[in-house]
Amino acid sequence: KNELKNYSSQLMKKKELIVLNKTDLMNEETTKKIVKEFSKNKNCEVLTLSTIKKESISKIKAKLISYVS
């Protein structure tokens, strides 16, 4: 975040989206724990991505489109 802030303070006002990749390599319980840890004390959204599950790609695309529209 500091790097973004140093680049432009305007970036700090934008919504933050964290995408965790390759979650298909972990069991569901571990994935949930990691998502919870990333979400802790942050004002952001955490999504998971697995290229094996094609719906996760569609979910992220839709989320990104909603951020810029």
Short mmCIF file of N, CA, C and O in Angstrom, two decimals:
data_model
loop_
_atom_site.label_atom_id
_atom_site.label_comp_id
_atom_site.label_asym_id
_atom_site.label_seq_id
_atom_site.Cartn_x
_atom_site.Cartn_y
_atom_site.Cartn_z
N LYS A 1 0.81 -1.19 0.00
CA LYS A 1 0.00 0.00 0.00
C LYS A 1 0.85 1.25 0.00
O LYS A 1 0.48 2.24 -0.60
N ASN A 2 1.96 1.21 0.70
CA ASN A 2 2.82 2.40 0.73
C ASN A 2 3.34 2.74 -0.65
O ASN A 2 3.48 3.91 -0.98
N GLU A 3 3.63 1.72 -1.42
CA GLU A 3 4.10 1.97 -2.79
C GLU A 3 3.03 2.68 -3.61
O GLU A 3 3.33 3.62 -4.34
N LEU A 4 1.78 2.25 -3.47
CA LEU A 4 0.69 2.91 -4.18
C LEU A 4 0.51 4.34 -3.71
O LEU A 4 0.31 5.25 -4.50
N LYS A 5 0.59 4.53 -2.41
CA LYS A 5 0.45 5.86 -1.83
C LYS A 5 1.55 6.80 -2.33
O LYS A 5 1.29 7.96 -2.65
N ASN A 6 2.76 6.29 -2.41
CA ASN A 6 3.88 7.10 -2.91
C ASN A 6 3.69 7.46 -4.38
O ASN A 6 4.13 8.51 -4.81
N TYR A 7 3.08 6.56 -5.12
CA TYR A 7 2.84 6.82 -6.54
C TYR A 7 1.75 7.87 -6.72
O TYR A 7 1.89 8.80 -7.50
N SER A 8 0.62 7.67 -6.00
CA SER A 8 -0.50 8.60 -6.11
C SER A 8 -1.41 8.44 -4.90
O SER A 8 -1.93 7.35 -4.65
N SER A 9 -1.64 9.52 -4.20
CA SER A 9 -2.54 9.46 -3.03
C SER A 9 -3.97 9.15 -3.45
O SER A 9 -4.76 8.65 -2.66
N GLN A 10 -4.31 9.43 -4.70
CA GLN A 10 -5.66 9.14 -5.20
C GLN A 10 -5.93 7.63 -5.22
O GLN A 10 -7.06 7.20 -5.06
N LEU A 11 -4.89 6.84 -5.42
CA LEU A 11 -5.06 5.38 -5.44
C LEU A 11 -5.54 4.85 -4.08
O LEU A 11 -6.23 3.84 -4.02
N MET A 12 -5.19 5.54 -3.02
CA MET A 12 -5.60 5.10 -1.68
C MET A 12 -7.10 5.26 -1.46
O MET A 12 -7.65 4.63 -0.56
N LYS A 13 -7.75 6.05 -2.28
CA LYS A 13 -9.19 6.26 -2.15
C LYS A 13 -10.01 5.22 -2.92
O LYS A 13 -11.22 5.15 -2.77
N LYS A 14 -9.35 4.44 -3.73
CA LYS A 14 -10.05 3.45 -4.56
C LYS A 14 -10.32 2.18 -3.77
O LYS A 14 -9.66 1.89 -2.78
N LYS A 15 -11.31 1.43 -4.23
CA LYS A 15 -11.62 0.15 -3.61
C LYS A 15 -10.46 -0.81 -3.82
O LYS A 15 -9.79 -0.78 -4.85
N GLU A 16 -10.26 -1.66 -2.82
CA GLU A 16 -9.19 -2.64 -2.91
C GLU A 16 -9.78 -4.03 -3.08
O GLU A 16 -10.72 -4.42 -2.38
N LEU A 17 -9.24 -4.76 -4.01
CA LEU A 17 -9.67 -6.12 -4.29
C LEU A 17 -8.44 -7.01 -4.23
O LEU A 17 -7.46 -6.77 -4.94
N ILE A 18 -8.50 -8.03 -3.40
CA ILE A 18 -7.41 -9.00 -3.29
C ILE A 18 -7.89 -10.30 -3.92
O ILE A 18 -8.95 -10.80 -3.57
N VAL A 19 -7.10 -10.82 -4.84
CA VAL A 19 -7.45 -12.08 -5.50
C VAL A 19 -6.41 -13.12 -5.11
O VAL A 19 -5.22 -12.94 -5.36
N LEU A 20 -6.88 -14.19 -4.50
CA LEU A 20 -6.01 -15.30 -4.13
C LEU A 20 -6.08 -16.34 -5.23
O LEU A 20 -7.15 -16.86 -5.54
N ASN A 21 -4.94 -16.64 -5.83
CA ASN A 21 -4.87 -17.53 -6.98
C ASN A 21 -4.50 -18.96 -6.55
O ASN A 21 -3.94 -19.18 -5.49
N LYS A 22 -4.83 -19.89 -7.41
CA LYS A 22 -4.50 -21.31 -7.24
C LYS A 22 -5.10 -21.91 -5.97
O LYS A 22 -4.50 -22.77 -5.33
N THR A 23 -6.28 -21.46 -5.62
CA THR A 23 -6.91 -21.97 -4.40
C THR A 23 -7.38 -23.42 -4.57
O THR A 23 -7.70 -24.06 -3.57
N ASP A 24 -7.38 -23.91 -5.79
CA ASP A 24 -7.74 -25.31 -6.01
C ASP A 24 -6.67 -26.25 -5.45
O ASP A 24 -6.92 -27.45 -5.27
N LEU A 25 -5.49 -25.73 -5.14
CA LEU A 25 -4.41 -26.56 -4.60
C LEU A 25 -4.52 -26.74 -3.09
O LEU A 25 -3.73 -27.48 -2.49
N MET A 26 -5.49 -26.06 -2.46
CA MET A 26 -5.68 -26.16 -1.01
C MET A 26 -7.06 -26.73 -0.73
O MET A 26 -7.96 -26.64 -1.56
N ASN A 27 -7.22 -27.27 0.48
CA ASN A 27 -8.55 -27.72 0.85
C ASN A 27 -9.40 -26.50 1.22
O ASN A 27 -8.89 -25.40 1.46
N GLU A 28 -10.69 -26.69 1.25
CA GLU A 28 -11.63 -25.58 1.47
C GLU A 28 -11.43 -24.90 2.82
O GLU A 28 -11.52 -23.68 2.93
N GLU A 29 -11.14 -25.67 3.84
CA GLU A 29 -10.95 -25.11 5.18
C GLU A 29 -9.74 -24.17 5.21
O GLU A 29 -9.80 -23.07 5.78
N THR A 30 -8.65 -24.59 4.60
CA THR A 30 -7.45 -23.75 4.55
C THR A 30 -7.72 -22.47 3.77
O THR A 30 -7.30 -21.39 4.18
N THR A 31 -8.42 -22.59 2.66
CA THR A 31 -8.76 -21.43 1.85
C THR A 31 -9.57 -20.43 2.66
O THR A 31 -9.29 -19.23 2.64
N LYS A 32 -10.57 -20.92 3.40
CA LYS A 32 -11.40 -20.03 4.23
C LYS A 32 -10.57 -19.32 5.29
O LYS A 32 -10.78 -18.14 5.55
N LYS A 33 -9.63 -20.03 5.91
CA LYS A 33 -8.78 -19.42 6.93
C LYS A 33 -7.91 -18.32 6.32
O LYS A 33 -7.74 -17.25 6.91
N ILE A 34 -7.38 -18.57 5.14
CA ILE A 34 -6.53 -17.58 4.49
C ILE A 34 -7.34 -16.35 4.08
O ILE A 34 -6.91 -15.22 4.27
N VAL A 35 -8.53 -16.58 3.54
CA VAL A 35 -9.41 -15.46 3.17
C VAL A 35 -9.73 -14.63 4.41
O VAL A 35 -9.68 -13.40 4.38
N LYS A 36 -10.05 -15.29 5.49
CA LYS A 36 -10.37 -14.59 6.75
C LYS A 36 -9.17 -13.77 7.22
O LYS A 36 -9.32 -12.62 7.64
N GLU A 37 -7.98 -14.33 7.13
CA GLU A 37 -6.77 -13.63 7.57
C GLU A 37 -6.50 -12.40 6.69
O GLU A 37 -6.15 -11.34 7.18
N PHE A 38 -6.65 -12.54 5.38
CA PHE A 38 -6.45 -11.41 4.48
C PHE A 38 -7.49 -10.32 4.71
O PHE A 38 -7.20 -9.14 4.52
N SER A 39 -8.70 -10.71 5.10
CA SER A 39 -9.79 -9.75 5.30
C SER A 39 -9.70 -9.02 6.63
O SER A 39 -10.28 -7.95 6.79
N LYS A 40 -8.97 -9.58 7.56
CA LYS A 40 -8.91 -9.04 8.91
C LYS A 40 -8.33 -7.63 8.90
O LYS A 40 -7.28 -7.37 8.32
N ASN A 41 -9.06 -6.73 9.55
CA ASN A 41 -8.63 -5.34 9.73
C ASN A 41 -8.37 -4.61 8.41
O ASN A 41 -7.55 -3.70 8.35
N LYS A 42 -9.04 -5.01 7.37
CA LYS A 42 -8.87 -4.35 6.08
C LYS A 42 -10.23 -4.01 5.51
O LYS A 42 -11.19 -4.76 5.67
N ASN A 43 -10.29 -2.93 4.81
CA ASN A 43 -11.52 -2.54 4.13
C ASN A 43 -11.37 -2.93 2.66
O ASN A 43 -11.15 -2.09 1.80
N CYS A 44 -11.44 -4.23 2.41
CA CYS A 44 -11.26 -4.72 1.05
C CYS A 44 -12.09 -5.98 0.86
O CYS A 44 -12.63 -6.53 1.79
N GLU A 45 -12.14 -6.38 -0.37
CA GLU A 45 -12.84 -7.62 -0.71
C GLU A 45 -11.80 -8.64 -1.14
O GLU A 45 -10.85 -8.32 -1.84
N VAL A 46 -11.99 -9.88 -0.70
CA VAL A 46 -11.06 -10.96 -1.04
C VAL A 46 -11.83 -12.00 -1.84
O VAL A 46 -12.85 -12.51 -1.39
N LEU A 47 -11.33 -12.29 -3.04
CA LEU A 47 -11.92 -13.31 -3.89
C LEU A 47 -10.90 -14.40 -4.14
O LEU A 47 -9.69 -14.16 -4.08
N THR A 48 -11.40 -15.59 -4.42
CA THR A 48 -10.51 -16.70 -4.73
C THR A 48 -10.59 -17.02 -6.21
O THR A 48 -11.62 -16.81 -6.85
N LEU A 49 -9.49 -17.54 -6.73
CA LEU A 49 -9.41 -17.84 -8.16
C LEU A 49 -8.83 -19.23 -8.36
O LEU A 49 -7.82 -19.58 -7.77
N SER A 50 -9.52 -19.98 -9.18
CA SER A 50 -9.02 -21.28 -9.61
C SER A 50 -9.35 -21.40 -11.08
O SER A 50 -10.51 -21.33 -11.47
N THR A 51 -8.34 -21.58 -11.91
CA THR A 51 -8.62 -21.70 -13.34
C THR A 51 -9.31 -23.00 -13.68
O THR A 51 -9.90 -23.13 -14.73
N ILE A 52 -9.24 -23.94 -12.76
CA ILE A 52 -9.97 -25.20 -12.97
C ILE A 52 -11.47 -24.94 -12.88
O ILE A 52 -12.26 -25.52 -13.62
N LYS A 53 -11.87 -24.06 -11.97
CA LYS A 53 -13.28 -23.70 -11.81
C LYS A 53 -13.53 -22.43 -12.63
O LYS A 53 -13.24 -21.33 -12.20
N LYS A 54 -14.05 -22.60 -13.81
CA LYS A 54 -14.22 -21.48 -14.74
C LYS A 54 -15.13 -20.38 -14.19
O LYS A 54 -14.99 -19.23 -14.54
N GLU A 55 -16.05 -20.74 -13.29
CA GLU A 55 -16.97 -19.72 -12.75
C GLU A 55 -16.22 -18.70 -11.89
O GLU A 55 -16.65 -17.56 -11.76
N SER A 56 -15.09 -19.08 -11.33
CA SER A 56 -14.35 -18.11 -10.52
C SER A 56 -13.75 -17.01 -11.39
O SER A 56 -13.67 -15.86 -10.97
N ILE A 57 -13.39 -17.34 -12.61
CA ILE A 57 -12.89 -16.32 -13.54
C ILE A 57 -14.00 -15.36 -13.91
O ILE A 57 -13.81 -14.14 -13.92
N SER A 58 -15.17 -15.89 -14.18
CA SER A 58 -16.33 -15.04 -14.51
C SER A 58 -16.69 -14.13 -13.35
O SER A 58 -17.04 -12.97 -13.54
N LYS A 59 -16.60 -14.65 -12.14
CA LYS A 59 -16.92 -13.89 -10.94
C LYS A 59 -15.97 -12.70 -10.79
O LYS A 59 -16.39 -11.58 -10.51
N ILE A 60 -14.71 -12.93 -11.02
CA ILE A 60 -13.71 -11.86 -10.89
C ILE A 60 -13.88 -10.85 -12.02
O ILE A 60 -13.79 -9.63 -11.79
N LYS A 61 -14.13 -11.31 -13.23
CA LYS A 61 -14.36 -10.38 -14.34
C LYS A 61 -15.53 -9.48 -14.05
O LYS A 61 -15.47 -8.26 -14.25
N ALA A 62 -16.63 -10.05 -13.54
CA ALA A 62 -17.82 -9.25 -13.22
C ALA A 62 -17.51 -8.24 -12.12
O ALA A 62 -17.96 -7.09 -12.18
N LYS A 63 -16.74 -8.64 -11.13
CA LYS A 63 -16.38 -7.75 -10.03
C LYS A 63 -15.53 -6.58 -10.54
O LYS A 63 -15.76 -5.43 -10.21
N LEU A 64 -14.56 -6.86 -11.40
CA LEU A 64 -13.71 -5.82 -11.95
C LEU A 64 -14.52 -4.85 -12.81
O LEU A 64 -14.31 -3.63 -12.74
N ILE A 65 -15.44 -5.38 -13.59
CA ILE A 65 -16.30 -4.52 -14.41
C ILE A 65 -17.14 -3.61 -13.53
O ILE A 65 -17.31 -2.43 -13.81
N SER A 66 -17.66 -4.15 -12.43
CA SER A 66 -18.48 -3.34 -11.52
C SER A 66 -17.65 -2.23 -10.87
O SER A 66 -18.16 -1.16 -10.56
N TYR A 67 -16.37 -2.47 -10.65
CA TYR A 67 -15.50 -1.45 -10.05
C TYR A 67 -15.25 -0.27 -11.00
O TYR A 67 -15.09 0.84 -10.55
N VAL A 68 -15.19 -0.53 -12.28
CA VAL A 68 -14.86 0.54 -13.23
C VAL A 68 -16.08 1.17 -13.87
O VAL A 68 -15.98 2.18 -14.55
N SER A 69 -17.26 0.59 -13.65
CA SER A 69 -18.47 1.18 -14.25
C SER A 69 -19.13 2.17 -13.33
O SER A 69 -18.97 2.23 -12.19
#
